[in-house]
PDB file of C-alpha atoms in Angstrom:
ATOM      1  CA  MET A   1       7.668 -29.483  23.147  1.00  0.00           C
ATOM      2  CA  ASN A   2       5.433 -27.499  25.519  1.00  0.00           C
ATOM      3  CA  LYS A   3       7.071 -24.391  24.690  1.00  0.00           C
ATOM      4  CA  LYS A   4       6.869 -24.999  21.034  1.00  0.00           C
ATOM      5  CA  TRP A   5       2.938 -25.458  21.179  1.00  0.00           C
ATOM      6  CA  PHE A   6       2.432 -22.668  23.537  1.00  0.00           C
ATOM      7  CA  GLY A   7       3.929 -20.752  20.521  1.00  0.00           C
ATOM      8  CA  VAL A   8       1.689 -22.243  18.407  1.00  0.00           C
ATOM      9  CA  LEU A   9      -1.476 -21.835  20.143  1.00  0.00           C
ATOM     10  CA  LEU A  10      -0.267 -18.108  20.953  1.00  0.00           C
ATOM     11  CA  LEU A  11       0.035 -17.593  16.885  1.00  0.00           C
ATOM     12  CA  VAL A  12      -3.078 -19.695  16.187  1.00  0.00           C
ATOM     13  CA  LEU A  13      -5.454 -17.384  19.007  1.00  0.00           C
ATOM     14  CA  LEU A  14      -3.809 -13.980  18.031  1.00  0.00           C
ATOM     15  CA  ALA A  15      -4.589 -14.949  14.495  1.00  0.00           C
ATOM     16  CA  GLY A  16      -8.381 -15.967  15.201  1.00  0.00           C
ATOM     17  CA  ILE A  17      -8.418 -12.403  16.920  1.00  0.00           C
ATOM     18  CA  ALA A  18      -7.615 -10.646  13.824  1.00  0.00           C
ATOM     19  CA  ALA A  19     -10.071 -12.798  11.325  1.00  0.00           C
ATOM     20  CA  ILE A  20     -12.500 -11.601  14.031  1.00  0.00           C
ATOM     21  CA  ASN A  21     -11.709  -8.565  13.867  1.00  0.00           C
ATOM     22  CA  ILE A  22     -11.461  -8.238  10.315  1.00  0.00           C
ATOM     23  CA  MET A  23     -14.544  -9.575   9.639  1.00  0.00           C
ATOM     24  CA  LYS A  24     -16.360  -7.326  11.831  1.00  0.00           C
ATOM     25  CA  ASP A  25     -14.491  -4.543   9.623  1.00  0.00           C
ATOM     26  CA  LYS A  26     -15.652  -5.544   6.317  1.00  0.00           C
ATOM     27  CA  LYS A  27     -19.203  -4.523   7.054  1.00  0.00           C
ATOM     28  CA  GLU A  28     -17.913  -0.782   7.348  1.00  0.00           C
ATOM     29  CA  ILE A  29     -15.894  -1.503   4.255  1.00  0.00           C
ATOM     30  CA  THR A  30     -19.376  -1.916   2.005  1.00  0.00           C
ATOM     31  CA  GLU A  31     -21.371   0.944   3.970  1.00  0.00           C
ATOM     32  CA  ILE A  32     -20.909   3.759   1.811  1.00  0.00           C
ATOM     33  CA  GLU A  33     -21.716   6.867   3.069  1.00  0.00           C
ATOM     34  CA  ASN A  34     -23.259  10.486   1.394  1.00  0.00           C
ATOM     35  CA  PRO A  35     -21.085  12.818   0.197  1.00  0.00           C
ATOM     36  CA  GLY A  36     -23.032  15.076   1.522  1.00  0.00           C
ATOM     37  CA  ILE A  37     -23.494  14.445   5.085  1.00  0.00           C
ATOM     38  CA  LYS A  38     -23.979  17.353   7.308  1.00  0.00           C
ATOM     39  CA  ALA A  39     -21.531  17.698  10.028  1.00  0.00           C
ATOM     40  CA  GLY A  40     -22.646  17.145  13.600  1.00  0.00           C
ATOM     41  CA  GLU A  41     -22.464  19.669  16.565  1.00  0.00           C
ATOM     42  CA  ASN A  42     -19.089  17.912  17.400  1.00  0.00           C
ATOM     43  CA  GLN A  43     -17.920  17.895  14.146  1.00  0.00           C
ATOM     44  CA  GLU A  44     -15.428  19.704  12.616  1.00  0.00           C
ATOM     45  CA  VAL A  45     -15.824  20.377   8.224  1.00  0.00           C
ATOM     46  CA  MET A  46     -12.658  20.147   6.599  1.00  0.00           C
ATOM     47  CA  ALA A  47     -12.759  20.255   2.539  1.00  0.00           C
ATOM     48  CA  GLY A  48     -16.298  19.344   2.476  1.00  0.00           C
ATOM     49  CA  LYS A  49     -16.275  16.551   4.522  1.00  0.00           C
ATOM     50  CA  ALA A  50     -16.812  16.018   7.943  1.00  0.00           C
ATOM     51  CA  VAL A  51     -13.793  15.065  10.225  1.00  0.00           C
ATOM     52  CA  GLY A  52     -14.258  11.692  12.102  1.00  0.00           C
ATOM     53  CA  LEU A  53     -13.230   8.746  12.703  1.00  0.00           C
ATOM     54  CA  LYS A  54     -16.256   6.382   9.968  1.00  0.00           C
ATOM     55  CA  ILE A  55     -15.261   5.041   6.879  1.00  0.00           C
ATOM     56  CA  GLY A  56     -15.653   8.391   4.331  1.00  0.00           C
ATOM     57  CA  ASN A  57     -14.759  10.958   7.258  1.00  0.00           C
ATOM     58  CA  GLN A  58     -11.804  13.627   6.087  1.00  0.00           C
ATOM     59  CA  ALA A  59      -9.103  12.035   9.284  1.00  0.00           C
ATOM     60  CA  PRO A  60      -8.527  13.881  11.753  1.00  0.00           C
ATOM     61  CA  ASP A  61      -5.316  15.890  11.355  1.00  0.00           C
ATOM     62  CA  PHE A  62      -1.966  16.291  13.989  1.00  0.00           C
ATOM     63  CA  THR A  63       1.147  17.417  14.280  1.00  0.00           C
ATOM     64  CA  LEU A  64       3.656  15.127  15.877  1.00  0.00           C
ATOM     65  CA  GLU A  65       7.677  14.598  16.111  1.00  0.00           C
ATOM     66  CA  THR A  66       9.621  12.101  14.589  1.00  0.00           C
ATOM     67  CA  LEU A  67      12.112  10.074  16.238  1.00  0.00           C
ATOM     68  CA  ASP A  68      14.756  12.838  14.558  1.00  0.00           C
ATOM     69  CA  GLY A  69      12.870  15.883  15.900  1.00  0.00           C
ATOM     70  CA  LYS A  70      10.980  16.978  12.790  1.00  0.00           C
ATOM     71  CA  LYS A  71       7.649  17.973  13.317  1.00  0.00           C
ATOM     72  CA  VAL A  72       5.179  16.256  10.494  1.00  0.00           C
ATOM     73  CA  ALA A  73       1.120  16.793  10.033  1.00  0.00           C
ATOM     74  CA  LEU A  74      -1.057  14.288   9.321  1.00  0.00           C
ATOM     75  CA  SER A  75      -2.348  16.666   5.897  1.00  0.00           C
ATOM     76  CA  ASP A  76       1.722  16.918   4.766  1.00  0.00           C
ATOM     77  CA  TYR A  77       0.370  13.533   3.053  1.00  0.00           C
ATOM     78  CA  GLN A  78      -2.650  15.239   1.605  1.00  0.00           C
ATOM     79  CA  GLY A  79      -2.055  13.469  -2.563  1.00  0.00           C
ATOM     80  CA  LYS A  80      -0.973  10.501  -1.204  1.00  0.00           C
ATOM     81  CA  LYS A  81      -2.790   7.192   0.314  1.00  0.00           C
ATOM     82  CA  VAL A  82      -1.774   6.700   3.701  1.00  0.00           C
ATOM     83  CA  ILE A  83      -1.666   3.973   6.055  1.00  0.00           C
ATOM     84  CA  LEU A  84      -1.339   5.313   9.561  1.00  0.00           C
ATOM     85  CA  ASN A  85      -0.402   2.747  12.125  1.00  0.00           C
ATOM     86  CA  PHE A  86      -0.446   2.749  16.095  1.00  0.00           C
ATOM     87  CA  TRP A  87       2.145   1.138  17.737  1.00  0.00           C
ATOM     88  CA  ALA A  88       4.666   0.097  20.709  1.00  0.00           C
ATOM     89  CA  THR A  89       7.359  -1.390  20.910  1.00  0.00           C
ATOM     90  CA  TRP A  90       6.276  -4.262  23.397  1.00  0.00           C
ATOM     91  CA  CYS A  91       3.381  -5.326  21.738  1.00  0.00           C
ATOM     92  CA  PRO A  92       3.816  -8.820  20.512  1.00  0.00           C
ATOM     93  CA  PRO A  93       1.599  -8.472  17.208  1.00  0.00           C
ATOM     94  CA  CYS A  94       3.156  -5.226  16.575  1.00  0.00           C
ATOM     95  CA  LYS A  95       6.409  -6.962  16.689  1.00  0.00           C
ATOM     96  CA  ALA A  96       4.921  -9.428  14.453  1.00  0.00           C
ATOM     97  CA  GLU A  97       3.452  -6.869  12.111  1.00  0.00           C
ATOM     98  CA  MET A  98       6.595  -4.857  10.849  1.00  0.00           C
ATOM     99  CA  PRO A  99       8.876  -6.571   8.811  1.00  0.00           C
ATOM    100  CA  HIS A 100       5.833  -7.070   6.735  1.00  0.00           C
ATOM    101  CA  MET A 101       4.804  -3.120   6.779  1.00  0.00           C
ATOM    102  CA  GLN A 102       9.244  -2.691   6.364  1.00  0.00           C
ATOM    103  CA  ASN A 103       8.487  -5.314   3.225  1.00  0.00           C
ATOM    104  CA  PHE A 104       5.350  -3.735   1.970  1.00  0.00           C
ATOM    105  CA  TYR A 105       7.150  -0.252   2.634  1.00  0.00           C
ATOM    106  CA  GLU A 106      10.311  -0.903   0.223  1.00  0.00           C
ATOM    107  CA  LYS A 107       8.011  -2.234  -2.262  1.00  0.00           C
ATOM    108  CA  GLU A 108       5.376  -0.163  -3.288  1.00  0.00           C
ATOM    109  CA  ALA A 109       5.852   3.209  -1.347  1.00  0.00           C
ATOM    110  CA  ASN A 110       7.610   4.925  -4.129  1.00  0.00           C
ATOM    111  CA  LYS A 111       5.486   2.896  -6.482  1.00  0.00           C
ATOM    112  CA  SER A 112       2.154   3.117  -5.338  1.00  0.00           C
ATOM    113  CA  ASN A 113       2.163   6.497  -3.796  1.00  0.00           C
ATOM    114  CA  VAL A 114       1.997   4.685  -0.690  1.00  0.00           C
ATOM    115  CA  GLU A 115       2.997   6.278   2.738  1.00  0.00           C
ATOM    116  CA  ILE A 116       3.118   4.252   5.969  1.00  0.00           C
ATOM    117  CA  LEU A 117       3.326   6.700   9.250  1.00  0.00           C
ATOM    118  CA  ALA A 118       3.699   4.392  12.086  1.00  0.00           C
ATOM    119  CA  VAL A 119       2.747   6.399  15.353  1.00  0.00           C
ATOM    120  CA  ASN A 120       4.269   4.872  18.314  1.00  0.00           C
ATOM    121  CA  LEU A 121       2.567   5.501  21.470  1.00  0.00           C
ATOM    122  CA  THR A 122       5.038   7.115  23.212  1.00  0.00           C
ATOM    123  CA  ASN A 123       3.576   7.936  26.423  1.00  0.00           C
ATOM    124  CA  ASN A 124       1.931   4.111  27.387  1.00  0.00           C
ATOM    125  CA  ASP A 125       5.899   2.556  25.794  1.00  0.00           C
ATOM    126  CA  GLN A 126       8.909   2.775  27.249  1.00  0.00           C
ATOM    127  CA  GLY A 127      10.385   6.366  25.978  1.00  0.00           C
ATOM    128  CA  LYS A 128      12.205   7.416  22.738  1.00  0.00           C
ATOM    129  CA  GLU A 129      15.186   5.787  23.023  1.00  0.00           C
ATOM    130  CA  ALA A 130      13.669   1.956  22.815  1.00  0.00           C
ATOM    131  CA  VAL A 131      11.104   3.317  19.628  1.00  0.00           C
ATOM    132  CA  ALA A 132      14.960   4.351  18.340  1.00  0.00           C
ATOM    133  CA  GLU A 133      16.322   1.168  19.119  1.00  0.00           C
ATOM    134  CA  PHE A 134      13.606  -0.734  18.434  1.00  0.00           C
ATOM    135  CA  SER A 135      13.373   1.302  14.531  1.00  0.00           C
ATOM    136  CA  LYS A 136      17.344   0.370  14.236  1.00  0.00           C
ATOM    137  CA  GLN A 137      16.903  -3.717  14.979  1.00  0.00           C
ATOM    138  CA  TYR A 138      14.617  -3.810  12.751  1.00  0.00           C
ATOM    139  CA  GLY A 139      15.755  -2.040  10.064  1.00  0.00           C
ATOM    140  CA  LEU A 140      12.359   0.488   9.443  1.00  0.00           C
ATOM    141  CA  THR A 141      12.975   3.744   6.795  1.00  0.00           C
ATOM    142  CA  PHE A 142       9.279   5.090   7.547  1.00  0.00           C
ATOM    143  CA  PRO A 143       8.533   7.718   9.281  1.00  0.00           C
ATOM    144  CA  ILE A 144       7.997   7.033  12.705  1.00  0.00           C
ATOM    145  CA  LEU A 145       6.027   9.420  14.758  1.00  0.00           C
ATOM    146  CA  LEU A 146       6.601  10.330  18.224  1.00  0.00           C
ATOM    147  CA  ASP A 147       2.869  10.725  20.336  1.00  0.00           C
ATOM    148  CA  GLN A 148       4.365  11.384  23.494  1.00  0.00           C
ATOM    149  CA  ASP A 149       1.373  13.104  25.428  1.00  0.00           C
ATOM    150  CA  GLY A 150      -1.269  10.726  24.051  1.00  0.00           C
ATOM    151  CA  THR A 151      -3.570  13.045  22.334  1.00  0.00           C
ATOM    152  CA  THR A 152      -3.194  11.355  18.493  1.00  0.00           C
ATOM    153  CA  GLY A 153      -3.968   8.044  19.998  1.00  0.00           C
ATOM    154  CA  SER A 154      -7.444   9.549  22.399  1.00  0.00           C
ATOM    155  CA  THR A 155      -8.379  11.308  19.032  1.00  0.00           C
ATOM    156  CA  TYR A 156      -8.053   8.289  16.740  1.00  0.00           C
ATOM    157  CA  GLN A 157      -9.792   5.856  20.032  1.00  0.00           C
ATOM    158  CA  VAL A 158      -7.537   3.966  19.742  1.00  0.00           C
ATOM    159  CA  ALA A 159      -7.560   0.696  22.463  1.00  0.00           C
ATOM    160  CA  THR A 160      -6.283  -1.759  21.162  1.00  0.00           C
ATOM    161  CA  ILE A 161      -2.986  -1.904  19.350  1.00  0.00           C
ATOM    162  CA  PRO A 162      -2.170  -1.913  16.498  1.00  0.00           C
ATOM    163  CA  THR A 163      -4.562  -0.187  15.039  1.00  0.00           C
ATOM    164  CA  THR A 164      -4.219   1.049  11.581  1.00  0.00           C
ATOM    165  CA  TYR A 165      -6.582   3.515   9.324  1.00  0.00           C
ATOM    166  CA  ILE A 166      -6.430   3.040   5.720  1.00  0.00           C
ATOM    167  CA  LEU A 167      -6.147   6.856   4.070  1.00  0.00           C
ATOM    168  CA  ASN A 168      -7.631   7.576   0.274  1.00  0.00           C
ATOM    169  CA  THR A 169      -5.729  10.192  -1.364  1.00  0.00           C
ATOM    170  CA  ASP A 170      -7.634  12.889  -0.309  1.00  0.00           C
ATOM    171  CA  GLY A 171      -7.228  12.029   3.475  1.00  0.00           C
ATOM    172  CA  THR A 172     -10.566  10.395   4.009  1.00  0.00           C
ATOM    173  CA  ILE A 173     -10.794   6.615   5.781  1.00  0.00           C
ATOM    174  CA  HIS A 174     -11.004   4.003   4.046  1.00  0.00           C
ATOM    175  CA  GLN A 175     -10.832   1.493   6.571  1.00  0.00           C
ATOM    176  CA  ARG A 176      -9.651   1.123  10.086  1.00  0.00           C
ATOM    177  CA  ILE A 177      -7.539  -2.558  10.941  1.00  0.00           C
ATOM    178  CA  ILE A 178      -7.774  -3.795  14.516  1.00  0.00           C
ATOM    179  CA  GLY A 179      -4.847  -6.518  14.560  1.00  0.00           C
ATOM    180  CA  PRO A 180      -1.549  -6.989  13.156  1.00  0.00           C
ATOM    181  CA  MET A 181      -1.179  -6.935   8.926  1.00  0.00           C
ATOM    182  CA  ASP A 182       0.695  -8.569   6.973  1.00  0.00           C
ATOM    183  CA  GLU A 183       2.192  -7.641   3.648  1.00  0.00           C
ATOM    184  CA  GLN A 184      -0.652  -8.549   1.750  1.00  0.00           C
ATOM    185  CA  MET A 185      -3.432  -7.213   3.432  1.00  0.00           C
ATOM    186  CA  MET A 186      -1.621  -4.442   2.867  1.00  0.00           C
ATOM    187  CA  ASN A 187      -1.128  -4.653  -1.083  1.00  0.00           C
ATOM    188  CA  GLN A 188      -5.027  -5.806  -1.084  1.00  0.00           C
ATOM    189  CA  LEU A 189      -5.804  -2.521   0.788  1.00  0.00           C
ATOM    190  CA  VAL A 190      -3.589   0.019  -1.123  1.00  0.00           C
ATOM    191  CA  SER A 191      -5.339  -1.426  -4.459  1.00  0.00           C
ATOM    192  CA  GLU A 192      -8.093  -0.424  -3.250  1.00  0.00           C
ATOM    193  CA  LEU A 193      -7.462   3.308  -2.365  1.00  0.00           C
ATOM    194  CA  LYS A 194      -8.488   5.844  -4.371  1.00  0.00           C
TER     195      LYS A 194
END
């Protein structure tokens, strides 16, 4: 009985943390940045947009290896809506989120022109073999990228996992989500993308 209540309380706590993060990020959704923004000294400019992590910025490009050894770049997915998810195999909220991501991917990827890129923070995880086993156990069919040196996670300022960036078809950032998502939330976010 005590274990059951502990589990329920843990789920309520995680849901509360996710709700607070979503409410904090709600303000970012409503902010519209000036498309004529000038890049600061430390910002690159790509396709006429500042490269950075703010809403409306061009998402920083990167190239990582997939589980099967293929090199892919974020820019390879230009023209698609992208859910860029940072995670680890040991993370309980990540484990809770993965079945929702797989269900969403199976139902919506082709229909809604969306790609999920799951960036495993391999430098803080248990190695490539653990990631491959996790992928097999959860039946994941979307691309899993390995951030083996931590550079991409650092570039995207990932401090809490899961962290997800929702990208428009032009590669600009629509929203950042800290905490787990469910299928309904992913549907809503993708429906807002251009």
